[in-house]
Short mmCIF file of C-alpha atoms and ligand atoms in Angstrom, two decimals:
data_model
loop_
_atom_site.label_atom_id
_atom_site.label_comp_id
_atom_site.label_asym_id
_atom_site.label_seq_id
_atom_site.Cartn_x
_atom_site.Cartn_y
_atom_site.Cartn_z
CA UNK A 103 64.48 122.41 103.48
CA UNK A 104 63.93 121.45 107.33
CA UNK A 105 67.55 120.23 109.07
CA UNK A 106 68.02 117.45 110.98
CA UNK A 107 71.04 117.16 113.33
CA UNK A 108 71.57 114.59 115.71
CA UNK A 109 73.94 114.54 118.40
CA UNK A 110 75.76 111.40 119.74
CA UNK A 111 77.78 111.37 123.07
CA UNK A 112 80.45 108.81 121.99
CA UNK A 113 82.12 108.52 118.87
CA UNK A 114 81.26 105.20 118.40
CA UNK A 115 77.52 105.79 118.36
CA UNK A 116 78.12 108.75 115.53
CA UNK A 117 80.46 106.37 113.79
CA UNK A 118 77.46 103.95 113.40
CA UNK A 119 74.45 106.49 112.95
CA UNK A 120 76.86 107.89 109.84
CA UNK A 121 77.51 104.12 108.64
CA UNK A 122 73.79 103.95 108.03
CA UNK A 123 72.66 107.77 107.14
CA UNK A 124 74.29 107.55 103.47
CA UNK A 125 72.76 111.23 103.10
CA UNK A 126 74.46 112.94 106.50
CA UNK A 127 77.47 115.06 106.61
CA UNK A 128 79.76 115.07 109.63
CA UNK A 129 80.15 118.07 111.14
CA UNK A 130 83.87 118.27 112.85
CA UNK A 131 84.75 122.31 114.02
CA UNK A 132 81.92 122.91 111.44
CA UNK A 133 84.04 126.06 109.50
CA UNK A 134 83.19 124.49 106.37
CA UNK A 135 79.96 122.74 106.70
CA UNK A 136 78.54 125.45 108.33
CA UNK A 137 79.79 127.85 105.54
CA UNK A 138 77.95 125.50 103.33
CA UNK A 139 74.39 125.42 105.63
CA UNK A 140 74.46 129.15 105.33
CA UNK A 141 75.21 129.18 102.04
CA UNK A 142 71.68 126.90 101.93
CA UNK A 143 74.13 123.67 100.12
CA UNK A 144 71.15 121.30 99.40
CA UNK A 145 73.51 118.77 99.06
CA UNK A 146 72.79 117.75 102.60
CA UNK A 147 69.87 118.29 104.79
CA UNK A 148 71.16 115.89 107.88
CA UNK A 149 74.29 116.87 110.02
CA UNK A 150 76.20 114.00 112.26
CA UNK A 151 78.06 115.05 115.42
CA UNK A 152 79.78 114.13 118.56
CA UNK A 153 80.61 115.52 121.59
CA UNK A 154 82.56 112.58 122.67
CA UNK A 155 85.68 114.58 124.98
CA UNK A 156 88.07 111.88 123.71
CA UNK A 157 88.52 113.37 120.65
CA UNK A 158 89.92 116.63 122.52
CA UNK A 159 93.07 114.47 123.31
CA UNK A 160 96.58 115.26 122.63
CA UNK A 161 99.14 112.45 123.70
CA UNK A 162 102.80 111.68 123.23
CA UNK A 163 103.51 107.96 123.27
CA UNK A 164 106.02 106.10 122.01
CA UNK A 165 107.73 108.39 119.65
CA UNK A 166 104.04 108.98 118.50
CA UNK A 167 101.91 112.45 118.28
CA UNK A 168 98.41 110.98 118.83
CA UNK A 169 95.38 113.74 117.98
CA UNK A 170 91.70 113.47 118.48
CA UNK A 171 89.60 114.15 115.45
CA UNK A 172 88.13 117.25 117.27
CA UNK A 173 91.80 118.75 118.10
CA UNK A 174 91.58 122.26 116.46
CA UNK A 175 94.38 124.66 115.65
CA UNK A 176 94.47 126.65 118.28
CA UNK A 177 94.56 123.58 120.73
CA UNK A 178 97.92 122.38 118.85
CA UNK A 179 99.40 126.31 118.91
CA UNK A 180 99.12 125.96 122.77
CA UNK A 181 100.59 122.69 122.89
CA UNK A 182 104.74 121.98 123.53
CA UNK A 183 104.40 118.42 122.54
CA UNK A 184 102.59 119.53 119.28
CA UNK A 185 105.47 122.19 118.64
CA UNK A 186 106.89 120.80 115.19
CA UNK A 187 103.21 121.53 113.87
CA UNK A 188 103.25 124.73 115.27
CA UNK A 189 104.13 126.40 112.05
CA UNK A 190 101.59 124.69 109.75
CA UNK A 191 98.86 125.22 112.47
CA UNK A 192 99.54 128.57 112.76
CA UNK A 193 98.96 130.11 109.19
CA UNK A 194 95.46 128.01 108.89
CA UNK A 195 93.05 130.99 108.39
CA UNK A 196 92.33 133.64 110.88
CA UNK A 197 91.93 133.15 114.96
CA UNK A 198 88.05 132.33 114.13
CA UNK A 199 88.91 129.92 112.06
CA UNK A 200 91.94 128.42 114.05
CA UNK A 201 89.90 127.93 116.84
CA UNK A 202 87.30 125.67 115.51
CA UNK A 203 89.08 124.34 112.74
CA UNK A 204 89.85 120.37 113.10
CA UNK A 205 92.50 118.56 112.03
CA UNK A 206 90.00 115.53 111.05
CA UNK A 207 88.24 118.16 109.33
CA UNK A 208 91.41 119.49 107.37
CA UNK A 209 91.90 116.20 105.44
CA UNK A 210 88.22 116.51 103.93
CA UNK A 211 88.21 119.81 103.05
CA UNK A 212 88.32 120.36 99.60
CA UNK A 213 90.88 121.66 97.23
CA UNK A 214 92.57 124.57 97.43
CA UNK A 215 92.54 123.60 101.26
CA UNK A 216 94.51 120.98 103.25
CA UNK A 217 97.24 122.43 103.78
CA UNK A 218 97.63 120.74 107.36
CA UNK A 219 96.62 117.16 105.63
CA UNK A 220 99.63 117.58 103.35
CA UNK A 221 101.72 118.26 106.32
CA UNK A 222 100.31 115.40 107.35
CA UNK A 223 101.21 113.41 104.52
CA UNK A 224 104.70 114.39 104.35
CA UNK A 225 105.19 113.24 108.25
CA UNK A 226 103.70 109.28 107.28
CA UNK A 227 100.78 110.00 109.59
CA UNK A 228 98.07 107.20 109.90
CA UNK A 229 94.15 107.62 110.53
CA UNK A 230 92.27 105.71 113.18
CA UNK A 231 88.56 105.38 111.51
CA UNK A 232 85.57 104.45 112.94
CA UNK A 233 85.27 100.94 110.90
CA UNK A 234 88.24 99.82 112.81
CA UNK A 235 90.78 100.79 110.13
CA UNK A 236 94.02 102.23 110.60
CA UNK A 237 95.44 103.57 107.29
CA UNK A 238 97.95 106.17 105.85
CA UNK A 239 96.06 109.62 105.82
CA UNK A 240 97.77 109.63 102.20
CA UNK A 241 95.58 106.79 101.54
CA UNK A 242 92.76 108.03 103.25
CA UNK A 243 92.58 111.06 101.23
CA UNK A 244 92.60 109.29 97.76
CA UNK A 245 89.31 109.14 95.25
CA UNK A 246 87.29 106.28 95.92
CA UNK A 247 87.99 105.39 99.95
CA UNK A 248 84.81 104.40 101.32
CA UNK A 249 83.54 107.60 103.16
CA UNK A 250 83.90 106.90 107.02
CA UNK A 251 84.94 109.29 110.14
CA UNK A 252 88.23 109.66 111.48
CA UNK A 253 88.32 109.15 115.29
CA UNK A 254 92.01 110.28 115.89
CA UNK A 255 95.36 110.91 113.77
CA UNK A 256 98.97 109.64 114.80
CA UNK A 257 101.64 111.35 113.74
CA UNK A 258 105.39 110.06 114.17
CA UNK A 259 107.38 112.66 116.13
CA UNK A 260 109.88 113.69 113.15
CA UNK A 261 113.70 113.79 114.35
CA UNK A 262 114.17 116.25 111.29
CA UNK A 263 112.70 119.13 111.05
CA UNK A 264 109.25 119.83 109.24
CA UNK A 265 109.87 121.93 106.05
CA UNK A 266 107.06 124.09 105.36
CA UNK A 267 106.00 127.02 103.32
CA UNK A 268 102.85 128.18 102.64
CA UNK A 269 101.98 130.68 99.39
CA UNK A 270 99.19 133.08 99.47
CA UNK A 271 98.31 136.36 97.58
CA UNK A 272 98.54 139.39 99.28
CA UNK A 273 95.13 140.19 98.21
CA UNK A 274 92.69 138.14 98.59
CA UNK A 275 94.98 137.36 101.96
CA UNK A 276 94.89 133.93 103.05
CA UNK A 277 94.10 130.74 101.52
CA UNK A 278 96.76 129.42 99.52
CA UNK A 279 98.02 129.23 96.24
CA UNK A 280 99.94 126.07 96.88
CA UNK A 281 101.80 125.20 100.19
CA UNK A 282 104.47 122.48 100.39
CA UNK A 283 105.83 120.25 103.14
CA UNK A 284 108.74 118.36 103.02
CA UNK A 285 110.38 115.51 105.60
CA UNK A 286 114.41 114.80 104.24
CA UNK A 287 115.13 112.45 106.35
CA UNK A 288 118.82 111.16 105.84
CA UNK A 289 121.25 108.23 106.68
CA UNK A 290 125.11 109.07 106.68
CA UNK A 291 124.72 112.36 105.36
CA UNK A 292 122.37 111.27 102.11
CA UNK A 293 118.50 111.92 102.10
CA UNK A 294 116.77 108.38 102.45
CA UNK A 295 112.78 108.44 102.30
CA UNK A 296 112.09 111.84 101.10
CA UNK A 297 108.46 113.32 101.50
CA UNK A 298 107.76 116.17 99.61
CA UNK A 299 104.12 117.14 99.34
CA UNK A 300 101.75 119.41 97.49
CA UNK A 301 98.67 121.09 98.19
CA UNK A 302 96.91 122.60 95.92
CA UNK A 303 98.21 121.14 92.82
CA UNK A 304 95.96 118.93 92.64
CA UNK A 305 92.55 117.60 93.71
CA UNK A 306 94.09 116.43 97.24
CA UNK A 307 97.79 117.02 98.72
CA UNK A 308 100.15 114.99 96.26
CA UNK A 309 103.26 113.68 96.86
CA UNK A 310 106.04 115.30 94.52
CA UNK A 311 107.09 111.67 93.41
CA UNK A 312 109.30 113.65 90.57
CA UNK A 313 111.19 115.35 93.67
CA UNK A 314 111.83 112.91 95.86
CA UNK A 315 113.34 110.74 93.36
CA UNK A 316 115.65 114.11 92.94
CA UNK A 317 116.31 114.06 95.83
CA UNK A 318 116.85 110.35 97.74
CA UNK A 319 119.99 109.45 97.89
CA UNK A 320 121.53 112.63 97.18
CA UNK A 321 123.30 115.49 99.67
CA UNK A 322 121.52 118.49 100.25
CA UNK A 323 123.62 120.63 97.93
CA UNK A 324 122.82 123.20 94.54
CA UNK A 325 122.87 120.62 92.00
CA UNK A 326 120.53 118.47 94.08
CA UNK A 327 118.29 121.46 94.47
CA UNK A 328 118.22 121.87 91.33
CA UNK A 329 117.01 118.50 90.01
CA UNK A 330 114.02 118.18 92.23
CA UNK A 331 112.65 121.60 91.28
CA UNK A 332 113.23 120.75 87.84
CA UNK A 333 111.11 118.01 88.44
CA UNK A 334 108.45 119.49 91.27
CA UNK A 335 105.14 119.75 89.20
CA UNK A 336 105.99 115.89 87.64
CA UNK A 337 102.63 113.51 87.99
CA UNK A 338 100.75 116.76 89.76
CA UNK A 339 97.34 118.44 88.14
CA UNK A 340 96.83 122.15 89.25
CA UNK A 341 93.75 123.49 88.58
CA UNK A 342 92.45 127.34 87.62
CA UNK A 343 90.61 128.77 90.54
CA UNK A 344 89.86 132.85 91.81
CA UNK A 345 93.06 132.37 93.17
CA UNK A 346 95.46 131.83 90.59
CA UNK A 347 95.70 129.62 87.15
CA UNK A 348 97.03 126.24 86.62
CA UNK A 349 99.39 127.77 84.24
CA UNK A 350 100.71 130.25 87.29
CA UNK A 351 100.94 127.45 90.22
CA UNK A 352 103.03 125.17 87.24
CA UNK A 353 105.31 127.69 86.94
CA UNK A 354 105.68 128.88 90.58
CA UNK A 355 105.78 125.67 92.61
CA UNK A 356 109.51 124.63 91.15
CA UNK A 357 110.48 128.23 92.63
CA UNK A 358 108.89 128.06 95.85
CA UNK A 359 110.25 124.38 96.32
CA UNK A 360 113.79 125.12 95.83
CA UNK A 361 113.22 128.16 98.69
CA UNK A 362 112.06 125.48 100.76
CA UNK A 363 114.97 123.34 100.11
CA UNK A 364 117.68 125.96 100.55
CA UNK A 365 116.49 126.44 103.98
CA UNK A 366 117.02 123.13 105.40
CA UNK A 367 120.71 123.43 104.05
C1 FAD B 241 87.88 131.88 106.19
C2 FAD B 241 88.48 130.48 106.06
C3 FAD B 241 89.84 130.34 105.90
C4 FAD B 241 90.41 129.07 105.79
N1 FAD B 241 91.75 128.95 105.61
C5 FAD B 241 92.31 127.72 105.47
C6 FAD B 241 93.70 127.59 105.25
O1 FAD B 241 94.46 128.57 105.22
N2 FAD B 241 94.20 126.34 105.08
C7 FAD B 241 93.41 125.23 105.12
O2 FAD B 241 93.91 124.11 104.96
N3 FAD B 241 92.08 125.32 105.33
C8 FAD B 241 91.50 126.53 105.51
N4 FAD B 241 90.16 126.65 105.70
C9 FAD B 241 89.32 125.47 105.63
C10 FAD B 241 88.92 124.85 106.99
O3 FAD B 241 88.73 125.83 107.97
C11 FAD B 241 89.97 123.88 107.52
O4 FAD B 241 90.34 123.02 106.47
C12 FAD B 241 89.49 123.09 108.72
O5 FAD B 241 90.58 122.33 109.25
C13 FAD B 241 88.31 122.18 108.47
O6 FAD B 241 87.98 121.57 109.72
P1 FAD B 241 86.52 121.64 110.37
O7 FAD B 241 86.57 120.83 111.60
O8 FAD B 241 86.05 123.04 110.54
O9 FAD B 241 85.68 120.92 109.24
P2 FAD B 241 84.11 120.85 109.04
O10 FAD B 241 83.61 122.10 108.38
O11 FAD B 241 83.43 120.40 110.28
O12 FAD B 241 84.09 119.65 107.99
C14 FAD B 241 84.78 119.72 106.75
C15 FAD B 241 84.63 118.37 106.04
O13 FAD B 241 85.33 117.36 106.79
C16 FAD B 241 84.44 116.31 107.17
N5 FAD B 241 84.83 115.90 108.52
C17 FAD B 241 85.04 116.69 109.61
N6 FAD B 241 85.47 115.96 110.64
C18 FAD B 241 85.54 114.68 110.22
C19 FAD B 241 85.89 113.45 110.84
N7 FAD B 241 86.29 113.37 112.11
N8 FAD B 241 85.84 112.32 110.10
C20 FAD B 241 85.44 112.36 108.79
N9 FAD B 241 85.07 113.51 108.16
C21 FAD B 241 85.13 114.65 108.87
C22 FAD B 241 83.05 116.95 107.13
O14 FAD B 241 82.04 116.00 106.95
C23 FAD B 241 83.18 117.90 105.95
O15 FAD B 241 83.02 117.19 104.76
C24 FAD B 241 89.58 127.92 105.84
C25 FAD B 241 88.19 128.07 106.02
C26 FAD B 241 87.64 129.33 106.13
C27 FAD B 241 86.16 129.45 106.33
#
């Protein structure tokens, strides 16, 4: 089947050529869409892209990471002002795949990956789209949001630190099982607003609503531990892959979760 691709200089002109191409994919760093072209996917046959340098841009303003669609990983690895993402950034595939891989692109790419959006999520980052919307990347990323392109992510600078673990096999090496992030954020001593997210339990990174109950309002101490990994896997729907069963990421995740935890004691 013969491919089209069209090219835009600005964002704003891809933005509207994708509005009215309901058959085109958008092609961000292109490690999965061009996986799927040479895999001959004949779900698409038209690819939408921009080389619009604005979405190269990493700014600090306002207590506010701000990242172009078309910032990869190894853009944010080289980046101080980036630093708290550092550690998310940095165990997303290989070099290759660091260096072309988008953070746009991370929050469409399907289970088991995402483990950057559900960093993401746990931070309370937004999505600048090219309709003019600004919404929660959480929402962004559930079933049924009208398709559109992200222009640019901002992420609030966390004054906690960004929990973050990420569980592979050690053969196959690489994607993951599951990967959590976690923000505790706390007032007088006592977690207020907890974030704890999930990746790959489930279709798209979930919150851990179970967990965060667990843990808001609470001190960071055994018992507390305890009750939200007791209650990790609540609301969340793990799926078999090559990679490891439902059954196997149900029983892991509470494990893995209180590891995470105990470090930020
Ligand atoms: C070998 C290998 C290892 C990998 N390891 C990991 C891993 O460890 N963790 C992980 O999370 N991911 C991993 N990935 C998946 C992928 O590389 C990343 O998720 C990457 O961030 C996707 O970004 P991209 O720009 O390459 O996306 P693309 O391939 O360009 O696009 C992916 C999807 O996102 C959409 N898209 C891209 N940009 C936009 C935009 N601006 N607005 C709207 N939609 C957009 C595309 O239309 C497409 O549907 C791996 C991939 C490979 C091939």
């Amino acid at each position: 089947m013969p491919l089209t691709v069209e090219t835009f200089a600005t964002f704003a002109e891809a933005g509207r050529a994708f509005a009215s191409a309901r058959d085109a994919r958008f092609m961000g760093g292109g490690t999965l869409v061009m996986r799927a072209l040479n895999e001959a996917d004949p779900a698409f046959a038209h690819i939408i892209r921009t080389t619009d340098p604005a979405l190269r841009a990493i700014r600090v303003a306002g207590g506010v990471l701000e990242l172009g669609a078309h910032v990869t990983m190894a853009m944010l690895l080289a980046n101080r002002d980036a630093a708290f993402l550092a550690p998310v950034a940095r165990v997303i595939g290989g070099p290759q795949v660091r260096s072309a891989a988008t953070v746009a692109g991370n929050l469409f790419a399907a289970r088991p990956y995402g483990d950057f959006a559900g960093a993401l999520m746990a931070l309370g980052a937004t999505a600048e789209t090219a309709d003019g919307r600004r919404m929660p990347v959480e929402e962004l990323m559930r079933p049924g949001v009208a398709r559109t392109l992200v222009g640019a992510i901002h992420v609030p600078v966390p004054q906690e630190r960004l929990l973050f673990a990420k569980v592979s096999r050690v053969k196959p090496k690489g994607v993951s099982v599951l990967s959590i992030a976690a923000l505790l954020p706390k007032r007088g001593g006592r977690i207020e607003g907890a974030r704890v997210v999930f990746c790959g339990m489930g279709p798209h990174p979930m919150r851990a609503a179970g967990a965060e109950r667990a843990l808001n309002g609470a001190t960071l101490d055994a018992a507390t531990i305890a009750r939200a990994a007791a209650a990790a896997t609540e609301g969340l729907e793990p799926a078999d892959d090559a990679l490891a069963s439902a059954w196997y990421r149900r029983e892991v995740a509470s494990v893995h979760l209180a590891r995470v935890l105990k470090e930020a004691r």
